[in-house]
PDB file of N, CA and C in Angstrom:
ATOM      1  N   MET A 129     172.419  93.706 183.174  1.00 66.00           N
ATOM      2  CA  MET A 129     172.174  93.068 181.904  1.00 66.00           C
ATOM      3  C   MET A 129     170.697  92.771 181.781  1.00 66.00           C
ATOM      4  N   TYR A 130     170.130  93.059 180.647  1.00 73.00           N
ATOM      5  CA  TYR A 130     168.713  92.828 180.392  1.00 73.00           C
ATOM      6  C   TYR A 130     168.493  91.417 179.882  1.00 73.00           C
ATOM      7  N   ASN A 131     167.556  90.707 180.478  1.00 81.00           N
ATOM      8  CA  ASN A 131     167.143  89.394 180.005  1.00 81.00           C
ATOM      9  C   ASN A 131     165.724  89.507 179.474  1.00 81.00           C
ATOM     10  N   PHE A 132     165.516  89.053 178.258  1.00 81.00           N
ATOM     11  CA  PHE A 132     164.199  89.123 177.637  1.00 81.00           C
ATOM     12  C   PHE A 132     163.189  88.300 178.424  1.00 81.00           C
ATOM     13  N   VAL A 133     162.021  88.898 178.659  1.00 82.00           N
ATOM     14  CA  VAL A 133     160.907  88.215 179.303  1.00 82.00           C
ATOM     15  C   VAL A 133     159.692  88.434 178.409  1.00 82.00           C
ATOM     16  N   PRO A 134     159.011  87.365 178.006  1.00 85.00           N
ATOM     17  CA  PRO A 134     157.842  87.518 177.134  1.00 85.00           C
ATOM     18  C   PRO A 134     156.739  88.341 177.807  1.00 85.00           C
ATOM     19  N   ARG A 135     155.978  89.052 177.001  1.00 84.00           N
ATOM     20  CA  ARG A 135     154.880  89.875 177.517  1.00 84.00           C
ATOM     21  C   ARG A 135     153.905  89.060 178.354  1.00 84.00           C
ATOM     22  N   GLU A 136     153.631  87.839 177.928  1.00 86.00           N
ATOM     23  CA  GLU A 136     152.700  86.992 178.663  1.00 86.00           C
ATOM     24  C   GLU A 136     153.187  86.744 180.088  1.00 86.00           C
ATOM     25  N   GLN A 137     154.479  86.547 180.233  1.00 90.00           N
ATOM     26  CA  GLN A 137     155.042  86.302 181.563  1.00 90.00           C
ATOM     27  C   GLN A 137     154.954  87.571 182.422  1.00 90.00           C
ATOM     28  N   ILE A 138     155.182  88.720 181.823  1.00 86.00           N
ATOM     29  CA  ILE A 138     155.053  89.985 182.554  1.00 86.00           C
ATOM     30  C   ILE A 138     153.605  90.174 182.991  1.00 86.00           C
ATOM     31  N   GLY A 139     152.680  89.930 182.069  1.00 88.00           N
ATOM     32  CA  GLY A 139     151.258  90.053 182.396  1.00 88.00           C
ATOM     33  C   GLY A 139     150.842  89.104 183.505  1.00 88.00           C
ATOM     34  N   ASP A 140     151.305  87.854 183.427  1.00 93.00           N
ATOM     35  CA  ASP A 140     150.988  86.874 184.474  1.00 93.00           C
ATOM     36  C   ASP A 140     151.535  87.320 185.829  1.00 93.00           C
ATOM     37  N   ALA A 141     152.735  87.889 185.835  1.00 92.00           N
ATOM     38  CA  ALA A 141     153.323  88.357 187.089  1.00 92.00           C
ATOM     39  C   ALA A 141     152.520  89.525 187.669  1.00 92.00           C
ATOM     40  N   LEU A 142     152.083  90.449 186.811  1.00 92.00           N
ATOM     41  CA  LEU A 142     151.263  91.563 187.287  1.00 92.00           C
ATOM     42  C   LEU A 142     149.936  91.071 187.864  1.00 92.00           C
ATOM     43  N   ILE A 143     149.308  90.142 187.187  1.00 94.00           N
ATOM     44  CA  ILE A 143     148.036  89.594 187.664  1.00 94.00           C
ATOM     45  C   ILE A 143     148.237  88.872 188.991  1.00 94.00           C
ATOM     46  N   HIS A 144     149.331  88.148 189.115  1.00 96.00           N
ATOM     47  CA  HIS A 144     149.638  87.449 190.362  1.00 96.00           C
ATOM     48  C   HIS A 144     149.841  88.448 191.505  1.00 96.00           C
ATOM     49  N   LEU A 145     150.634  89.483 191.260  1.00 94.00           N
ATOM     50  CA  LEU A 145     150.857  90.502 192.291  1.00 94.00           C
ATOM     51  C   LEU A 145     149.550  91.177 192.687  1.00 94.00           C
ATOM     52  N   ARG A 146     148.734  91.504 191.698  1.00 94.00           N
ATOM     53  CA  ARG A 146     147.446  92.137 191.986  1.00 94.00           C
ATOM     54  C   ARG A 146     146.597  91.228 192.862  1.00 94.00           C
ATOM     55  N   GLY A 147     146.596  89.942 192.562  1.00 95.00           N
ATOM     56  CA  GLY A 147     145.834  88.983 193.364  1.00 95.00           C
ATOM     57  C   GLY A 147     146.326  88.897 194.799  1.00 95.00           C
ATOM     58  N   LEU A 148     147.643  88.916 194.972  1.00 94.00           N
ATOM     59  CA  LEU A 148     148.200  88.873 196.327  1.00 94.00           C
ATOM     60  C   LEU A 148     147.776  90.095 197.139  1.00 94.00           C
ATOM     61  N   PHE A 149     147.826  91.255 196.518  1.00 93.00           N
ATOM     62  CA  PHE A 149     147.470  92.474 197.238  1.00 93.00           C
ATOM     63  C   PHE A 149     145.967  92.600 197.438  1.00 93.00           C
ATOM     64  N   ARG A 150     145.171  92.024 196.557  1.00 92.00           N
ATOM     65  CA  ARG A 150     143.717  92.039 196.746  1.00 92.00           C
ATOM     66  C   ARG A 150     143.322  91.241 197.978  1.00 92.00           C
ATOM     67  N   ALA A 151     144.114  90.238 198.310  1.00 93.00           N
ATOM     68  CA  ALA A 151     143.799  89.374 199.454  1.00 93.00           C
ATOM     69  C   ALA A 151     144.080  90.053 200.797  1.00 93.00           C
ATOM     70  N   LEU A 152     144.849  91.133 200.787  1.00 91.00           N
ATOM     71  CA  LEU A 152     145.169  91.819 202.036  1.00 91.00           C
ATOM     72  C   LEU A 152     143.976  92.620 202.539  1.00 91.00           C
ATOM     73  N   PRO A 153     143.750  92.608 203.853  1.00 93.00           N
ATOM     74  CA  PRO A 153     142.668  93.442 204.387  1.00 93.00           C
ATOM     75  C   PRO A 153     143.047  94.928 204.314  1.00 93.00           C
ATOM     76  N   LEU A 154     142.076  95.750 203.974  1.00 92.00           N
ATOM     77  CA  LEU A 154     142.299  97.193 203.887  1.00 92.00           C
ATOM     78  C   LEU A 154     141.854  97.817 205.210  1.00 92.00           C
ATOM     79  N   SER A 155     142.822  98.357 205.958  1.00 93.00           N
ATOM     80  CA  SER A 155     142.509  98.842 207.297  1.00 93.00           C
ATOM     81  C   SER A 155     142.484 100.362 207.410  1.00 93.00           C
ATOM     82  N   SER A 156     142.861 101.059 206.350  1.00 95.00           N
ATOM     83  CA  SER A 156     142.871 102.519 206.431  1.00 95.00           C
ATOM     84  C   SER A 156     142.549 103.118 205.069  1.00 95.00           C
ATOM     85  N   GLU A 157     142.292 104.403 205.077  1.00 96.00           N
ATOM     86  CA  GLU A 157     142.031 105.118 203.823  1.00 96.00           C
ATOM     87  C   GLU A 157     143.256 105.076 202.912  1.00 96.00           C
ATOM     88  N   GLU A 158     144.428 105.109 203.501  1.00 94.00           N
ATOM     89  CA  GLU A 158     145.677 105.025 202.732  1.00 94.00           C
ATOM     90  C   GLU A 158     145.773 103.684 202.004  1.00 94.00           C
ATOM     91  N   ASP A 159     145.377 102.605 202.682  1.00 93.00           N
ATOM     92  CA  ASP A 159     145.375 101.281 202.055  1.00 93.00           C
ATOM     93  C   ASP A 159     144.405 101.230 200.879  1.00 93.00           C
ATOM     94  N   VAL A 160     143.253 101.862 201.041  1.00 94.00           N
ATOM     95  CA  VAL A 160     142.248 101.891 199.971  1.00 94.00           C
ATOM     96  C   VAL A 160     142.795 102.641 198.763  1.00 94.00           C
ATOM     97  N   ARG A 161     143.425 103.791 198.996  1.00 94.00           N
ATOM     98  CA  ARG A 161     144.001 104.563 197.880  1.00 94.00           C
ATOM     99  C   ARG A 161     145.114 103.787 197.184  1.00 94.00           C
ATOM    100  N   ALA A 162     145.946 103.103 197.971  1.00 93.00           N
ATOM    101  CA  ALA A 162     147.032 102.309 197.377  1.00 93.00           C
ATOM    102  C   ALA A 162     146.456 101.172 196.537  1.00 93.00           C
ATOM    103  N   GLN A 163     145.385 100.550 197.025  1.00 94.00           N
ATOM    104  CA  GLN A 163     144.741  99.468 196.268  1.00 94.00           C
ATOM    105  C   GLN A 163     144.164 100.003 194.957  1.00 94.00           C
ATOM    106  N   GLU A 164     143.523 101.157 195.013  1.00 95.00           N
ATOM    107  CA  GLU A 164     142.977 101.759 193.795  1.00 95.00           C
ATOM    108  C   GLU A 164     144.090 102.077 192.802  1.00 95.00           C
ATOM    109  N   LYS A 165     145.207 102.584 193.290  1.00 94.00           N
ATOM    110  CA  LYS A 165     146.348 102.898 192.422  1.00 94.00           C
ATOM    111  C   LYS A 165     146.872 101.631 191.745  1.00 94.00           C
ATOM    112  N   ARG A 166     146.990 100.546 192.515  1.00 94.00           N
ATOM    113  CA  ARG A 166     147.464  99.282 191.935  1.00 94.00           C
ATOM    114  C   ARG A 166     146.508  98.767 190.873  1.00 94.00           C
ATOM    115  N   GLU A 167     145.199  98.856 191.140  1.00 94.00           N
ATOM    116  CA  GLU A 167     144.202  98.380 190.180  1.00 94.00           C
ATOM    117  C   GLU A 167     144.275  99.173 188.875  1.00 94.00           C
ATOM    118  N   ILE A 168     144.347 100.492 188.982  1.00 94.00           N
ATOM    119  CA  ILE A 168     144.410 101.342 187.783  1.00 94.00           C
ATOM    120  C   ILE A 168     145.697 101.080 187.009  1.00 94.00           C
ATOM    121  N   LEU A 169     146.812 101.013 187.724  1.00 92.00           N
ATOM    122  CA  LEU A 169     148.102 100.768 187.080  1.00 92.00           C
ATOM    123  C   LEU A 169     148.101  99.430 186.348  1.00 92.00           C
ATOM    124  N   THR A 170     147.631  98.392 187.016  1.00 92.00           N
ATOM    125  CA  THR A 170     147.607  97.063 186.407  1.00 92.00           C
ATOM    126  C   THR A 170     146.707  97.047 185.177  1.00 92.00           C
ATOM    127  N   LYS A 171     145.517  97.630 185.305  1.00 92.00           N
ATOM    128  CA  LYS A 171     144.582  97.674 184.176  1.00 92.00           C
ATOM    129  C   LYS A 171     145.198  98.400 182.985  1.00 92.00           C
ATOM    130  N   ASN A 172     145.808  99.541 183.235  1.00 89.00           N
ATOM    131  CA  ASN A 172     146.408 100.312 182.146  1.00 89.00           C
ATOM    132  C   ASN A 172     147.582  99.580 181.496  1.00 89.00           C
ATOM    133  N   LEU A 173     148.441  99.009 182.305  1.00 88.00           N
ATOM    134  CA  LEU A 173     149.588  98.289 181.731  1.00 88.00           C
ATOM    135  C   LEU A 173     149.142  97.091 180.904  1.00 88.00           C
ATOM    136  N   LEU A 174     148.203  96.310 181.433  1.00 87.00           N
ATOM    137  CA  LEU A 174     147.757  95.127 180.710  1.00 87.00           C
ATOM    138  C   LEU A 174     147.038  95.496 179.418  1.00 87.00           C
ATOM    139  N   SER A 175     146.257  96.558 179.441  1.00 87.00           N
ATOM    140  CA  SER A 175     145.524  96.938 178.231  1.00 87.00           C
ATOM    141  C   SER A 175     146.438  97.566 177.179  1.00 87.00           C
ATOM    142  N   ASN A 176     147.590  98.092 177.590  1.00 82.00           N
ATOM    143  CA  ASN A 176     148.499  98.727 176.642  1.00 82.00           C
ATOM    144  C   ASN A 176     149.637  97.823 176.174  1.00 82.00           C
ATOM    145  N   PHE A 177     149.707  96.610 176.670  1.00 78.00           N
ATOM    146  CA  PHE A 177     150.800  95.710 176.276  1.00 78.00           C
ATOM    147  C   PHE A 177     150.877  95.497 174.772  1.00 78.00           C
ATOM    148  N   SER A 178     149.748  95.405 174.128  1.00 74.00           N
ATOM    149  CA  SER A 178     149.769  95.124 172.690  1.00 74.00           C
ATOM    150  C   SER A 178     150.299  96.307 171.880  1.00 74.00           C
ATOM    151  N   ARG A 179     150.297  97.503 172.474  1.00 77.00           N
ATOM    152  CA  ARG A 179     150.755  98.698 171.752  1.00 77.00           C
ATOM    153  C   ARG A 179     152.142  99.158 172.188  1.00 77.00           C
ATOM    154  N   THR A 180     152.767  98.437 173.099  1.00 70.00           N
ATOM    155  CA  THR A 180     154.076  98.851 173.593  1.00 70.00           C
ATOM    156  C   THR A 180     155.189  98.087 172.900  1.00 70.00           C
ATOM    157  N   LYS A 181     156.401  98.488 173.186  1.00 67.00           N
ATOM    158  CA  LYS A 181     157.568  97.787 172.637  1.00 67.00           C
ATOM    159  C   LYS A 181     157.693  96.418 173.293  1.00 67.00           C
ATOM    160  N   GLU A 182     158.731  95.710 172.958  1.00 67.00           N
ATOM    161  CA  GLU A 182     158.929  94.360 173.471  1.00 67.00           C
ATOM    162  C   GLU A 182     159.146  94.301 174.974  1.00 67.00           C
ATOM    163  N   HIS A 183     159.606  95.387 175.560  1.00 72.00           N
ATOM    164  CA  HIS A 183     159.805  95.397 177.005  1.00 72.00           C
ATOM    165  C   HIS A 183     159.301  96.722 177.565  1.00 72.00           C
ATOM    166  N   PRO A 184     158.884  96.729 178.834  1.00 76.00           N
ATOM    167  CA  PRO A 184     158.366  97.965 179.422  1.00 76.00           C
ATOM    168  C   PRO A 184     159.461  99.013 179.589  1.00 76.00           C
ATOM    169  N   THR A 185     159.046 100.262 179.615  1.00 79.00           N
ATOM    170  CA  THR A 185     160.003 101.344 179.830  1.00 79.00           C
ATOM    171  C   THR A 185     160.448 101.347 181.289  1.00 79.00           C
ATOM    172  N   LEU A 186     161.535 102.020 181.541  1.00 82.00           N
ATOM    173  CA  LEU A 186     162.018 102.141 182.914  1.00 82.00           C
ATOM    174  C   LEU A 186     160.974 102.834 183.778  1.00 82.00           C
ATOM    175  N   HIS A 187     160.305 103.828 183.226  1.00 87.00           N
ATOM    176  CA  HIS A 187     159.251 104.534 183.966  1.00 87.00           C
ATOM    177  C   HIS A 187     158.150 103.561 184.393  1.00 87.00           C
ATOM    178  N   ALA A 188     157.732 102.691 183.491  1.00 84.00           N
ATOM    179  CA  ALA A 188     156.682 101.710 183.809  1.00 84.00           C
ATOM    180  C   ALA A 188     157.141 100.742 184.889  1.00 84.00           C
ATOM    181  N   VAL A 189     158.380 100.297 184.799  1.00 84.00           N
ATOM    182  CA  VAL A 189     158.919  99.371 185.801  1.00 84.00           C
ATOM    183  C   VAL A 189     158.974 100.056 187.173  1.00 84.00           C
ATOM    184  N   LEU A 190     159.393 101.310 187.203  1.00 90.00           N
ATOM    185  CA  LEU A 190     159.447 102.036 188.473  1.00 90.00           C
ATOM    186  C   LEU A 190     158.055 102.278 189.047  1.00 90.00           C
ATOM    187  N   GLU A 191     157.070 102.524 188.196  1.00 91.00           N
ATOM    188  CA  GLU A 191     155.682 102.677 188.669  1.00 91.00           C
ATOM    189  C   GLU A 191     155.184 101.400 189.323  1.00 91.00           C
ATOM    190  N   VAL A 192     155.468 100.275 188.708  1.00 90.00           N
ATOM    191  CA  VAL A 192     155.054  98.984 189.271  1.00 90.00           C
ATOM    192  C   VAL A 192     155.749  98.748 190.610  1.00 90.00           C
ATOM    193  N   ALA A 193     157.043  99.018 190.641  1.00 91.00           N
ATOM    194  CA  ALA A 193     157.799  98.829 191.889  1.00 91.00           C
ATOM    195  C   ALA A 193     157.249  99.715 192.995  1.00 91.00           C
ATOM    196  N   ASP A 194     156.883 100.934 192.660  1.00 93.00           N
ATOM    197  CA  ASP A 194     156.342 101.856 193.662  1.00 93.00           C
ATOM    198  C   ASP A 194     154.964 101.420 194.135  1.00 93.00           C
ATOM    199  N   ALA A 195     154.119 100.972 193.213  1.00 91.00           N
ATOM    200  CA  ALA A 195     152.752 100.605 193.568  1.00 91.00           C
ATOM    201  C   ALA A 195     152.674  99.299 194.342  1.00 91.00           C
ATOM    202  N   PHE A 196     153.539  98.361 194.000  1.00 88.00           N
ATOM    203  CA  PHE A 196     153.473  97.062 194.648  1.00 88.00           C
ATOM    204  C   PHE A 196     154.519  96.919 195.722  1.00 88.00           C
TER     205      PHE A 196
END
């Protein structure tokens, strides 16, 4: 069942997750690439919120789950 979540709350959660992962030490090239992927994904999602529907697509949710 889908429960409505305001865009602001989704954005706050993404920013919080990004902050948590930024605090982790990067010990390998793989970690650096994963961090870059998270940064790009977060930036794109946050900048496109105003042009999207009321809730993210399943594809967007799966991208976030994969990146974080």
